[in-house]
PDB file of C-alpha atoms in Angstrom:
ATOM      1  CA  UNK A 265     -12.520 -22.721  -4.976  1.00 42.00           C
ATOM      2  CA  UNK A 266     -14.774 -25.526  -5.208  1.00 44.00           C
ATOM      3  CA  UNK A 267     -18.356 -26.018  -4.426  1.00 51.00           C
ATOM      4  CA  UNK A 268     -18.261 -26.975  -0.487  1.00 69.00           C
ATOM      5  CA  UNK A 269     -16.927 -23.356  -0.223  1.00 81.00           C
ATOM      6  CA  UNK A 270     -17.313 -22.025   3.604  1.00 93.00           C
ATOM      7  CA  UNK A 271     -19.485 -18.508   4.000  1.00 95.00           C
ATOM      8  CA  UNK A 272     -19.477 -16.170   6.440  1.00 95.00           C
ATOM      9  CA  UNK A 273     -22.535 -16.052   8.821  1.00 95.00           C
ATOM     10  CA  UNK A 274     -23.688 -12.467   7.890  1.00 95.00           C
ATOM     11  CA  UNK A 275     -26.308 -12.147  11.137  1.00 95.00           C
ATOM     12  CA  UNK A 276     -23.241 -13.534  13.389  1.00 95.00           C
ATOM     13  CA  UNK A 277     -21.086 -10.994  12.459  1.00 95.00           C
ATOM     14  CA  UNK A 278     -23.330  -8.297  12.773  1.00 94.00           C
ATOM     15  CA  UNK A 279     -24.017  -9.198  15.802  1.00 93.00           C
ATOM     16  CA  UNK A 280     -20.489  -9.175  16.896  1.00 92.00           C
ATOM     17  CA  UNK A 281     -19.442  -5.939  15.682  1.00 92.00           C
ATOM     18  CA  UNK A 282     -22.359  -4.153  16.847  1.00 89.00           C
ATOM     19  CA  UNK A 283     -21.084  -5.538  20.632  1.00 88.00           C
ATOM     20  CA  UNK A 284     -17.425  -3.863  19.359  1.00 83.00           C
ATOM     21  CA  UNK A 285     -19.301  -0.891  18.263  1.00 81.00           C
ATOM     22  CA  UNK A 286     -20.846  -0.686  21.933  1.00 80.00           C
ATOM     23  CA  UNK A 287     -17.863  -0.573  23.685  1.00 74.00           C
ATOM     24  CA  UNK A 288     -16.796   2.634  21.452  1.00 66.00           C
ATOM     25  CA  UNK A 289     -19.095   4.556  21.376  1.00 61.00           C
ATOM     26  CA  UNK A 290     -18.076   7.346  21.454  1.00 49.00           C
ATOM     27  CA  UNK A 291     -18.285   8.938  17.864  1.00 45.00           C
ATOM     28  CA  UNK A 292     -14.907   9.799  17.531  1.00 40.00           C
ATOM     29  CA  UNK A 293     -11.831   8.984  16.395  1.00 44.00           C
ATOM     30  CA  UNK A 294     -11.270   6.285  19.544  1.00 42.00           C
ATOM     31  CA  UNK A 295     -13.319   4.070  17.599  1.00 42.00           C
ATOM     32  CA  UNK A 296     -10.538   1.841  16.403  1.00 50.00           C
ATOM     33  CA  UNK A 297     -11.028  -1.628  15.083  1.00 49.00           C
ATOM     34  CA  UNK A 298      -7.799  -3.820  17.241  1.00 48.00           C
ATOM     35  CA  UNK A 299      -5.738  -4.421  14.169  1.00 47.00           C
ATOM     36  CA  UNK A 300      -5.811  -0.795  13.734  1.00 48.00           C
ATOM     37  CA  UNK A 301      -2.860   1.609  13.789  1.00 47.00           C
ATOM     38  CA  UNK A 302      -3.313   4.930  15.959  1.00 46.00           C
ATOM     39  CA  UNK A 303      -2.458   8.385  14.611  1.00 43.00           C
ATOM     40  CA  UNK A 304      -2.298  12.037  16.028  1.00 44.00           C
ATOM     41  CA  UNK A 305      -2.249  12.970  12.139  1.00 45.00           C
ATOM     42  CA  UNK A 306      -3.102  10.662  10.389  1.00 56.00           C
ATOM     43  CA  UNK A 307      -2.249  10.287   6.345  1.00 78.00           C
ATOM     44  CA  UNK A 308      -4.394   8.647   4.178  1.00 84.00           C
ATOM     45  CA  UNK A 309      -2.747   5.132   4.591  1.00 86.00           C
ATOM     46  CA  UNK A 310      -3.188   4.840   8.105  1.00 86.00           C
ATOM     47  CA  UNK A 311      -6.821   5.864   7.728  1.00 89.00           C
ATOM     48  CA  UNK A 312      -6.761   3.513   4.502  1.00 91.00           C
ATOM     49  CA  UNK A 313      -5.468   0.748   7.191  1.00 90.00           C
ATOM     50  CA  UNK A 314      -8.257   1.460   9.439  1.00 90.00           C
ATOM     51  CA  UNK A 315     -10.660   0.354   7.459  1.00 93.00           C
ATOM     52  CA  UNK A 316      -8.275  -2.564   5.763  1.00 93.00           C
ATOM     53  CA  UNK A 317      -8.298  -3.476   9.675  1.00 92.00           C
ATOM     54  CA  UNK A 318     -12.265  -4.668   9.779  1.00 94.00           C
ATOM     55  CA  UNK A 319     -11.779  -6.690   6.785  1.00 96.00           C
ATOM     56  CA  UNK A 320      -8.818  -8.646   9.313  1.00 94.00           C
ATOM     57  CA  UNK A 321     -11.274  -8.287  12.314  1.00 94.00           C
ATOM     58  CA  UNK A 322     -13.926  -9.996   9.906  1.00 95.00           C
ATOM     59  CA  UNK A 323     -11.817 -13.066   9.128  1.00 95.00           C
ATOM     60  CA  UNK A 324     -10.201 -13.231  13.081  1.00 93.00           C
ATOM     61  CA  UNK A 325     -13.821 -13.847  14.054  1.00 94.00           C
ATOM     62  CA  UNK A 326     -14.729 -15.957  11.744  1.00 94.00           C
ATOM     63  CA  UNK A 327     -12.029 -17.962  12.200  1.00 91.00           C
ATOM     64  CA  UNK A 328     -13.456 -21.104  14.226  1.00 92.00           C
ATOM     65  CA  UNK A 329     -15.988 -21.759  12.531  1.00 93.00           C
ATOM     66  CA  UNK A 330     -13.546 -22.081   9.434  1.00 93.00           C
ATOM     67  CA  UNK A 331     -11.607 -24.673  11.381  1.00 91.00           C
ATOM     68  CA  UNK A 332     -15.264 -26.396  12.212  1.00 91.00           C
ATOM     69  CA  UNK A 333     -16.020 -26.768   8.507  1.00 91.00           C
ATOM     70  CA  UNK A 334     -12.950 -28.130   7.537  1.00 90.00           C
ATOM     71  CA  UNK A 335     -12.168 -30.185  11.030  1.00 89.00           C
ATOM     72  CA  UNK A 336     -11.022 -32.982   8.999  1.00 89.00           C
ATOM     73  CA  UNK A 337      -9.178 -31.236   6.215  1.00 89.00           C
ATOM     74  CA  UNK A 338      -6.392 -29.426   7.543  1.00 88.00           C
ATOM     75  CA  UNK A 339      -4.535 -28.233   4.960  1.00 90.00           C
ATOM     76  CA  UNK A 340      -7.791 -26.789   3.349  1.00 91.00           C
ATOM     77  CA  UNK A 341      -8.408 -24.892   6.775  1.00 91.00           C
ATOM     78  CA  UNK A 342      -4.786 -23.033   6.367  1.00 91.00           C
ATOM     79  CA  UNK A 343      -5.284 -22.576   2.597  1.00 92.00           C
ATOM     80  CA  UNK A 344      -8.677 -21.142   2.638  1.00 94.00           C
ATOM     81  CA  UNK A 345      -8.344 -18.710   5.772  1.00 93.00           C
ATOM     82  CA  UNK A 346      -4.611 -17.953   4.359  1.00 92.00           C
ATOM     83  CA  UNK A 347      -5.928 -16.755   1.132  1.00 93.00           C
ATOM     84  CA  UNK A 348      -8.642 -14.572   3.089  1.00 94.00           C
ATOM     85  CA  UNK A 349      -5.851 -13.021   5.187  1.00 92.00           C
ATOM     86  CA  UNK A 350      -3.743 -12.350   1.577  1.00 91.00           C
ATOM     87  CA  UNK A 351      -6.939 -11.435   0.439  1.00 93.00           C
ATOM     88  CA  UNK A 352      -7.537  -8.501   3.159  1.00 93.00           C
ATOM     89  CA  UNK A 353      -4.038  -7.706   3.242  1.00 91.00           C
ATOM     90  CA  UNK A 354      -3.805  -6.358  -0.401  1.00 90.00           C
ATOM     91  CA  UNK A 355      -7.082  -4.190  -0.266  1.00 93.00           C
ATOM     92  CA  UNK A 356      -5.290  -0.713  -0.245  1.00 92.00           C
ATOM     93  CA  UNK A 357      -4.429   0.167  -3.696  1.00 91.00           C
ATOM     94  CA  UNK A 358      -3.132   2.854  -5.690  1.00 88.00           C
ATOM     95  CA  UNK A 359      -4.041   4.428  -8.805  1.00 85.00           C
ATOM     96  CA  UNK A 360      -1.129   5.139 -11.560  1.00 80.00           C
ATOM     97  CA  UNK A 361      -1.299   8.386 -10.592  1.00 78.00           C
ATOM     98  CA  UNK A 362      -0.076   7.563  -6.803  1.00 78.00           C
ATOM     99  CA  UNK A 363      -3.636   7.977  -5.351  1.00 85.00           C
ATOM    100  CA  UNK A 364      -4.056   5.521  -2.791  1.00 90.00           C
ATOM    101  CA  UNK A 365      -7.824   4.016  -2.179  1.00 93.00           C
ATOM    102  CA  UNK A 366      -9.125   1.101  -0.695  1.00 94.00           C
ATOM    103  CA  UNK A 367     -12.695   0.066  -2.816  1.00 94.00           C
ATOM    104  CA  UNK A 368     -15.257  -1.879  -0.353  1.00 95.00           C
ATOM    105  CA  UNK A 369     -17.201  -4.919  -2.736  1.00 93.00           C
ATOM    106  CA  UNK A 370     -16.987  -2.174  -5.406  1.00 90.00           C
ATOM    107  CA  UNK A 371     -20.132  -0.274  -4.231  1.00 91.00           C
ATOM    108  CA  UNK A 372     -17.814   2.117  -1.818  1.00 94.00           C
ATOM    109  CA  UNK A 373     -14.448   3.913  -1.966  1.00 94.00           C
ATOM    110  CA  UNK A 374     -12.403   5.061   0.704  1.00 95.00           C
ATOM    111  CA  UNK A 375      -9.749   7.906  -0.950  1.00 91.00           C
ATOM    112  CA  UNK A 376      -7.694   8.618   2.804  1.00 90.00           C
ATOM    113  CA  UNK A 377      -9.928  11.646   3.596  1.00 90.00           C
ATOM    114  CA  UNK A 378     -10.519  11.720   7.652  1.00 89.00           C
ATOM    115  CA  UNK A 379     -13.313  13.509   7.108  1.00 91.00           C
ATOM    116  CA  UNK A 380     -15.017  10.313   5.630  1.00 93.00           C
ATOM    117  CA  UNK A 381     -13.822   7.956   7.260  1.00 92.00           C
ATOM    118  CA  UNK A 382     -15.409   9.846  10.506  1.00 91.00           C
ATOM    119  CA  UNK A 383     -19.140   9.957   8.317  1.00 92.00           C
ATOM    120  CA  UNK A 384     -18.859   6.094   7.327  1.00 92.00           C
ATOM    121  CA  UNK A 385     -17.681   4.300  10.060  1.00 89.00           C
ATOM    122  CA  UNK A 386     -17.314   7.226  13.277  1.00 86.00           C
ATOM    123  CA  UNK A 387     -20.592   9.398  13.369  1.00 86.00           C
ATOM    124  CA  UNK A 388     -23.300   6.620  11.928  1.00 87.00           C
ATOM    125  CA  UNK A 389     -23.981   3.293  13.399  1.00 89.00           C
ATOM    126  CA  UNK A 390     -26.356   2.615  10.122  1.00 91.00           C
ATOM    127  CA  UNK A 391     -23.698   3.671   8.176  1.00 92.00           C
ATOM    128  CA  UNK A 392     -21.193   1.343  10.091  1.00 92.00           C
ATOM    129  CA  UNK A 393     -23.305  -1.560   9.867  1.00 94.00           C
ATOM    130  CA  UNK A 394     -23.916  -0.979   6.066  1.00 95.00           C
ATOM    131  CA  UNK A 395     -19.959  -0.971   5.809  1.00 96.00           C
ATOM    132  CA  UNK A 396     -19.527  -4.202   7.596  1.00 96.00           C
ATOM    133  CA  UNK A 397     -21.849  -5.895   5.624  1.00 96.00           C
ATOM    134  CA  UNK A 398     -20.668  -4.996   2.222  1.00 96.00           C
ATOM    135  CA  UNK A 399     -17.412  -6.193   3.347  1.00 96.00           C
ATOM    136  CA  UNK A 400     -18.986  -9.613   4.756  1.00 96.00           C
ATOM    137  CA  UNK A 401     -20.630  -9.737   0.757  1.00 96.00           C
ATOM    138  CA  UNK A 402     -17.159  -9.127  -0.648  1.00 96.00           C
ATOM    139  CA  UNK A 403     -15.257 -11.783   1.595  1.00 96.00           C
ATOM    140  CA  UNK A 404     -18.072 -14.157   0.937  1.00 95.00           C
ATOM    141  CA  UNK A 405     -18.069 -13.487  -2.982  1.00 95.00           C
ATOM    142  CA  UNK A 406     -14.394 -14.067  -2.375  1.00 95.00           C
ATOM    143  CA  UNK A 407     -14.626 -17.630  -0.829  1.00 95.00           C
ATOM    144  CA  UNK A 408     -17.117 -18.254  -3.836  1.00 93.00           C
ATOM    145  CA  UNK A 409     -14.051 -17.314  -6.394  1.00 92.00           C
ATOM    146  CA  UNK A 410     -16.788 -14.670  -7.845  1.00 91.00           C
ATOM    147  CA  UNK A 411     -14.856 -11.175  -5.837  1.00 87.00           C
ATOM    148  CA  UNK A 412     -14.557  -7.801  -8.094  1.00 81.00           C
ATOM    149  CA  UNK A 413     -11.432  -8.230  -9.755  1.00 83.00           C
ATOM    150  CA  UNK A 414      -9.323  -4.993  -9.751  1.00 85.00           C
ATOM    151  CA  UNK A 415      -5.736  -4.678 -11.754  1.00 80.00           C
ATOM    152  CA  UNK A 416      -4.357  -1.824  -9.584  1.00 82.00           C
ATOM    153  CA  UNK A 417      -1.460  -2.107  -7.864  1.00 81.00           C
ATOM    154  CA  UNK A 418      -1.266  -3.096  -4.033  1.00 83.00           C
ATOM    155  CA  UNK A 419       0.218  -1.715  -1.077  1.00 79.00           C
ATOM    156  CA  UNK A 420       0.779  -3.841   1.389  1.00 64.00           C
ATOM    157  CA  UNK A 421       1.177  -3.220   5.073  1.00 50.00           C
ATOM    158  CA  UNK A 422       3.994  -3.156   7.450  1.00 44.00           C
ATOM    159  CA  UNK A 423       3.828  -6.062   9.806  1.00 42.00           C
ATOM    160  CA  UNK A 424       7.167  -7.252   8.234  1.00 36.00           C
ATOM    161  CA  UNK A 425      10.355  -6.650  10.784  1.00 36.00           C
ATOM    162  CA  UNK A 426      11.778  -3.288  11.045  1.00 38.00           C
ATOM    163  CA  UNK A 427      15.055  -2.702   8.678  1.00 37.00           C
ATOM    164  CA  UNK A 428      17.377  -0.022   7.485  1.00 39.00           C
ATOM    165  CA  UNK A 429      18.129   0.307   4.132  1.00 40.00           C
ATOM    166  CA  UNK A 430      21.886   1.182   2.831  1.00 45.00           C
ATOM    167  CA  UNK A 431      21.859   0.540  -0.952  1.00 52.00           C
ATOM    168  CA  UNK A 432      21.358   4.088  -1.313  1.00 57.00           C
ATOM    169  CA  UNK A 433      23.765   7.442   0.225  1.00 63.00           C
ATOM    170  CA  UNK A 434      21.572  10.419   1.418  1.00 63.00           C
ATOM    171  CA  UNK A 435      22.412  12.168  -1.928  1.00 68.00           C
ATOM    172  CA  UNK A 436      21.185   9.552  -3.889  1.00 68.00           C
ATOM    173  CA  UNK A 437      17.837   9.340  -2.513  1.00 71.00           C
ATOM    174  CA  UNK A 438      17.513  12.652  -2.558  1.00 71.00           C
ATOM    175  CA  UNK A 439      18.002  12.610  -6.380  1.00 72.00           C
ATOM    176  CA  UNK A 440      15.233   9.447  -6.246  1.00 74.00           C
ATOM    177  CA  UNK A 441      12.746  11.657  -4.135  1.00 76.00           C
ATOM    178  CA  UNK A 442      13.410  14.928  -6.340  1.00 73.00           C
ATOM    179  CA  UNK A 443      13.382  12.924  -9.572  1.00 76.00           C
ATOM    180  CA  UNK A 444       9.838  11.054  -8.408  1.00 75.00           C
ATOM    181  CA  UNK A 445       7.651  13.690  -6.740  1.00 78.00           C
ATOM    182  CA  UNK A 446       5.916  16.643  -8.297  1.00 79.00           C
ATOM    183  CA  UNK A 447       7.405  19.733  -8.427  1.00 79.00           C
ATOM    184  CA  UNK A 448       3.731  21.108  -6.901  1.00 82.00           C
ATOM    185  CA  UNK A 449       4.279  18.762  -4.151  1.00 79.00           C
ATOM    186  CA  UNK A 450       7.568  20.143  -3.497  1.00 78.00           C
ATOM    187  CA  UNK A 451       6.107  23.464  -3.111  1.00 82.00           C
ATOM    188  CA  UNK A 452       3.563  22.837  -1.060  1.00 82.00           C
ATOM    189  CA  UNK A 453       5.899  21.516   2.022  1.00 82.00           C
ATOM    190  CA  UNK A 454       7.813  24.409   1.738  1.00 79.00           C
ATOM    191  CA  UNK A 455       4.303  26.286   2.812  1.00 81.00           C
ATOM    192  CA  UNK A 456       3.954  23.045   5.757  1.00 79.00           C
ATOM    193  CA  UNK A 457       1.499  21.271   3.661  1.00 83.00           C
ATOM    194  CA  UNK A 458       2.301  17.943   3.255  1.00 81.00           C
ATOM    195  CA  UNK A 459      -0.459  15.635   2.398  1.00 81.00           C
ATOM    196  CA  UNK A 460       0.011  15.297  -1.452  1.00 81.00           C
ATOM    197  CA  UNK A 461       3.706  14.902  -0.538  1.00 80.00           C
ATOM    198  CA  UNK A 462       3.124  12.246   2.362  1.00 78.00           C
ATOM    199  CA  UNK A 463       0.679  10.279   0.107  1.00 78.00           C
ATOM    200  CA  UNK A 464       3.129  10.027  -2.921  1.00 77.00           C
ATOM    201  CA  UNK A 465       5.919   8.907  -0.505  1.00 79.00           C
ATOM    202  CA  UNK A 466       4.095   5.867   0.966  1.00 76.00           C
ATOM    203  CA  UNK A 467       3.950   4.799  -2.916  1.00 77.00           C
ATOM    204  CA  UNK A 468       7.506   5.678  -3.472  1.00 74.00           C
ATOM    205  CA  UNK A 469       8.930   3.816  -0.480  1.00 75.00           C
ATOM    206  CA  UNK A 470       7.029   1.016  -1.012  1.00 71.00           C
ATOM    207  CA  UNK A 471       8.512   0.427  -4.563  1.00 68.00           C
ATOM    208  CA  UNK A 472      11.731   0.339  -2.621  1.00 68.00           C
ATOM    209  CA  UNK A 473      10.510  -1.843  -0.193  1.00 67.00           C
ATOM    210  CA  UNK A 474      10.782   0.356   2.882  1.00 70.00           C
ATOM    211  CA  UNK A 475       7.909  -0.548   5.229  1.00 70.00           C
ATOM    212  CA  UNK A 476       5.220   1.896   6.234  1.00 69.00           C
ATOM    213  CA  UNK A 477       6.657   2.058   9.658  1.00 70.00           C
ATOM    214  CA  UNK A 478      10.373   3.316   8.616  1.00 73.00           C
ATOM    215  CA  UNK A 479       8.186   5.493   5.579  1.00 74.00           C
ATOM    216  CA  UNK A 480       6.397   7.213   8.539  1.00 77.00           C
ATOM    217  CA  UNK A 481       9.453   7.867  10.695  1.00 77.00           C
ATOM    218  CA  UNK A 482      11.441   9.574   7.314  1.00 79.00           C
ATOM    219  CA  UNK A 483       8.124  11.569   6.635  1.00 78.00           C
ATOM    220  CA  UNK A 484       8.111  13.201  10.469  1.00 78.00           C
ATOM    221  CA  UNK A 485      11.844  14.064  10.096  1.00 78.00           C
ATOM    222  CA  UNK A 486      11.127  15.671   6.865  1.00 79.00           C
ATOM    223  CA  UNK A 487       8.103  17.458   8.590  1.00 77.00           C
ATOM    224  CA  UNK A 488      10.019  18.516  11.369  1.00 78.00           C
ATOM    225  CA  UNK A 489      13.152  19.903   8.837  1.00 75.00           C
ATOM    226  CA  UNK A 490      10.241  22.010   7.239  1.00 75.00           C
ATOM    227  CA  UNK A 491       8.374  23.501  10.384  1.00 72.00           C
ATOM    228  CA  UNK A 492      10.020  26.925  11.093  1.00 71.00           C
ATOM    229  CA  UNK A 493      11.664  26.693  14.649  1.00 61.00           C
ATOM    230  CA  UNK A 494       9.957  29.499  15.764  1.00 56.00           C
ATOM    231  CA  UNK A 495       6.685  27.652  15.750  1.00 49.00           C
ATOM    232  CA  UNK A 496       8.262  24.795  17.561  1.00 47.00           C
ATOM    233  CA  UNK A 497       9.455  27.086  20.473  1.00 52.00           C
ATOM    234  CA  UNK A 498       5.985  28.795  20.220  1.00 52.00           C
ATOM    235  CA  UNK A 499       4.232  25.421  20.597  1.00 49.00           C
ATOM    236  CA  UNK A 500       6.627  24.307  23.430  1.00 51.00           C
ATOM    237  CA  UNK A 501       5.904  27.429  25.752  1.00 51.00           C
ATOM    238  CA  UNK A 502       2.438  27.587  24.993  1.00 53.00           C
ATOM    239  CA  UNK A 503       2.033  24.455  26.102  1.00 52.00           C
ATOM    240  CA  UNK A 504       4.112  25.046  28.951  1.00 48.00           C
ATOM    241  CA  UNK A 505       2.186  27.838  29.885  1.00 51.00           C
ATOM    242  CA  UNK A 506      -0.908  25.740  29.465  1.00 47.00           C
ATOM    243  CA  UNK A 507       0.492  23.358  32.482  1.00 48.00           C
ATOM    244  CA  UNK A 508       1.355  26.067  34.379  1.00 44.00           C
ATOM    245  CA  UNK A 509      -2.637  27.646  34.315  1.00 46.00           C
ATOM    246  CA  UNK A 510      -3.501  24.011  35.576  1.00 46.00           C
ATOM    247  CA  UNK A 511      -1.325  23.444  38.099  1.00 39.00           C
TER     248      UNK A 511
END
């Protein structure tokens, strides 16, 4: 970019997403940033996404006073904040191994794990803040052409429309799925764990260019094929019995 390059207003920020982080505060997993999806159970992309969702939060705000600094170049104004929002939108990335990550101005790296995503950016407001502005650094390092290059390859999200797929019959991508995925990985949802086997899916569908959304819906009818029925009729009366003690 050239030398006029626009830069975030780190204090403004701040300031704004310390409001946000008022209004949820209640150190757990309802803190949500708005372009973020909600999950039950969530697998490491959606947590991946929730933090892929401040970077998006970062540039929404910012977004007037990008118009203000290039009131009388249009066509800069949609190439610069169009680039940002390209920018943000390739952050989760996987490793040629199928691990997925998303790496914050190279200083820290979210791997998926709930546990923390809850310590960085649930429990801590310092810790919150500190996130926020190493991603105001990176988007600002960005607009200066000077951000951390990194080769791996991105996953991208799933605001595209809904579609079904037909290229392939059920026994074919079977075949794909059994051909692609570790035999461990196999194993493990036969025993109803199924994060290695969720994780390597996302990466799998999205070389076929099935969105998350659709990758998400085949992954809970999987699930649900591998959860004994007996523990599905459990769960139903206990919970009916649980309604019943209320009432």
């Amino acid at each position: 970019m050239s030398e006029d390059f626009f830069q975030i207003d780190k204090k403004e920020i701040l300031s704004k997403f310390k409001d946000l982080a008022n209004k949820n505060d209640e150190r757990a997993d309802e803190y949500n940033p708005k372009h973020a999806r909600a999950t039950d159970s969530p697998t490491a992309y959606f947590i991946l996404d929730r933090v892929r969702a401040l970077y998006h939060w970062i540039i929404e705000q910012i977004k007037i006073d990008l118009r203000r600094n290039y009131i009388n170049d249009d066509d800069k104004y949609k190439k610069v904040f169009g680039e940002l929002e390209n920018y943000a939108r390739n952050k989760i990335r996987s490793e040629k191994d199928g691990t997925m990550y998303l790496r914050v101005n190279n200083k820290l790296t979210f791997n998926g794990d709930k546990k923390q995503y809850r310590d960085e950016l649930v429990k801590s407001r310092s810790k919150q803040v500190s996130v926020v502005k190493k991603i105001v650094d990176e988007l600002n390092a960005f607009l200066r052409d000077e951000a951390p290059e990194d080769e791996s390859k991105p996953i991208l999200n799933d605001n595209s429309p809904r579609t079904t797929y037909k290229e392939h019959s059920a026994e074919e991508i079977a075949d794909i799925i059994l051909e692609e995925v570790s035999d461990d990985y196999l194993l493990e949802i036969s025993n109803q764990n199924f994060i290695n086997f969720n994780n390597k899916m996302y990466i799998l569908m999205d070389k076929y260019n099935v969105t998350a959304a659709d990758t998400k819906e085949i992954l809970n009818k999987i699930q649900e094929s591998f959860t004994p029925q007996e523990d599905k009729n459990e769960s139903e009366t206990d919970h009916t019995e649980s309604e019943t003690t209320e009432l």
